[in-house]
GROMACS .gro file of C-alpha atoms in nm:
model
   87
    1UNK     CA    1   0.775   0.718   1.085
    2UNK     CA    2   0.755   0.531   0.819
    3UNK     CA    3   0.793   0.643   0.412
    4UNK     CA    4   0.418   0.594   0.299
    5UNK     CA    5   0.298   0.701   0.605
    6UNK     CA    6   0.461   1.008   0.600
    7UNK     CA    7   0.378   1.110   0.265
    8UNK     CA    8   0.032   0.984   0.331
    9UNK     CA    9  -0.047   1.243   0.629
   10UNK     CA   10   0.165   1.556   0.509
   11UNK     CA   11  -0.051   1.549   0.221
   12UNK     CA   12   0.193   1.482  -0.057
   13UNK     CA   13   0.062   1.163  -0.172
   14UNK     CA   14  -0.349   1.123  -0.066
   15UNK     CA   15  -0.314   0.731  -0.026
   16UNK     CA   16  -0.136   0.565   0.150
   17UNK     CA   17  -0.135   0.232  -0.101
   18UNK     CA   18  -0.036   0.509  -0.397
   19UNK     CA   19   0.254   0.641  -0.163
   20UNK     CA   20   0.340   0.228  -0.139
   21UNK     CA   21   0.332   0.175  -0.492
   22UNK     CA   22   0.574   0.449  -0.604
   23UNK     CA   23   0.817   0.387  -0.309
   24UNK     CA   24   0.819   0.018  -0.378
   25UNK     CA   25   0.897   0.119  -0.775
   26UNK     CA   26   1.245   0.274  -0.662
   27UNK     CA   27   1.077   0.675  -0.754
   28UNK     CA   28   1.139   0.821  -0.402
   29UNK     CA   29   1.528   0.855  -0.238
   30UNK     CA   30   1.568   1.000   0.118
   31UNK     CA   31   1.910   1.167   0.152
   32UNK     CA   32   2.010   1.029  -0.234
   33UNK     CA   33   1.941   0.662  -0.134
   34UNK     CA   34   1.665   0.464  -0.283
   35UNK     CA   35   1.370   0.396  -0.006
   36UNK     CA   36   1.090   0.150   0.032
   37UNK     CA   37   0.775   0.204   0.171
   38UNK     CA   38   0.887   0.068   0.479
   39UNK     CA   39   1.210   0.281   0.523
   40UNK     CA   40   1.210   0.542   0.823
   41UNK     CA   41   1.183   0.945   0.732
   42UNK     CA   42   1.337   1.124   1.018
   43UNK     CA   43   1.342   1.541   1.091
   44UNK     CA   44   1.557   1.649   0.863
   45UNK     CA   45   1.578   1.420   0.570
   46UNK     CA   46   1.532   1.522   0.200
   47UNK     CA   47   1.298   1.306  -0.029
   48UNK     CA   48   1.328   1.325  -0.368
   49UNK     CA   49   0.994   1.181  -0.504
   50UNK     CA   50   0.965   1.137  -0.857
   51UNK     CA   51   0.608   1.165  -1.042
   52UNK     CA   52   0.561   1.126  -1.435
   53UNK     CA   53   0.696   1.441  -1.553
   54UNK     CA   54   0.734   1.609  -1.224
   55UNK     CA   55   1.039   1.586  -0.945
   56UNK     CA   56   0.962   1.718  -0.623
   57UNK     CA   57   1.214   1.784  -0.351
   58UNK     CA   58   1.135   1.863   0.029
   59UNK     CA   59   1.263   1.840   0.365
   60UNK     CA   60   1.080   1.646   0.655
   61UNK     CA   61   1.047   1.917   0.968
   62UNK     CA   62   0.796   1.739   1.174
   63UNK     CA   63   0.677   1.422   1.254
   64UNK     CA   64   0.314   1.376   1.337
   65UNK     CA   65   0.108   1.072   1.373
   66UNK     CA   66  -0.258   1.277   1.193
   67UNK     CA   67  -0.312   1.629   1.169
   68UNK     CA   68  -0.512   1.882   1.027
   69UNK     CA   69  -0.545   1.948   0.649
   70UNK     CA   70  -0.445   2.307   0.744
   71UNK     CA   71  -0.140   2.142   0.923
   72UNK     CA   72  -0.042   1.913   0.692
   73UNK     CA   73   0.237   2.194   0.499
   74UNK     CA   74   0.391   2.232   0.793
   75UNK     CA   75   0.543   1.847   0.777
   76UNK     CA   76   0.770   1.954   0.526
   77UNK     CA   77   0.922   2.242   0.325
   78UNK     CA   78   0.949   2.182  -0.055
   79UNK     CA   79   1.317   2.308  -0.213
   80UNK     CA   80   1.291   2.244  -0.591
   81UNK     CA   81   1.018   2.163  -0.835
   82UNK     CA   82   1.110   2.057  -1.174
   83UNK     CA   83   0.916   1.948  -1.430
   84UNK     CA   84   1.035   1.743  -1.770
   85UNK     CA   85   0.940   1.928  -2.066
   86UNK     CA   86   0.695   1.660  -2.328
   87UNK     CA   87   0.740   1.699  -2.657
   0.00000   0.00000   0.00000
C-alpha cells in the first residue's frame, strides 16, 4: 500500500494530499530511509513521521484498503512520541 494512502486511512494524517505533502518534503522514513508518497509500507515497517514540534514513531500491523474510524488504531501501534521543547 502505498505511503499517503496508508497514513490517510489509519487515521494518522486526515488527507491524503497533507500525507503527500509531508512525505514528498523528506519528514517521514520507513525503516530509517527517507520515503515518498509513493513508496510501499508493508506489515511490519516503522515510520518515523515528523510534524512541527512533534516525532511520532509506529509500526504498520495491518493493511487495509478503508475501514472503520473505530478500526483505524488497529493499522498501527505507536512506540515513541517526542515532542521538541519551544522556547
Amino acid at each position: 500500500m502505498r505511503l499517503d494512502k496508508f497514513l490517510k486511512v489509519s487515521r494518522i494524517i486526515k488527507r491524503r494530499t497533507v500525507a503527500k505533502e509531508i512525505a514528498d518534503k523528506g519528514r517521514i522514513t520507513i525503516n530509517g530511509k527517507v520515503a515518498k508518497s509513493s513508496t510501499d509500507v508493508s506489515v511490519g515497517d516503522t515510520l518515523v513521521i515528523n510534524f512541527g514540534n512533534k516525532t511520532l514513531t509506529v509500526r504498520a500491523d495491518d493493511l487495509v484498503e478503508t475501514t472503520k474510524k473505530n478500526d483505524a488504531a488497529d493499522m498501527y501501534t505507536v512506540l515513541k512520541e517526542n515532542y521538541k521543547e519551544t522556547f
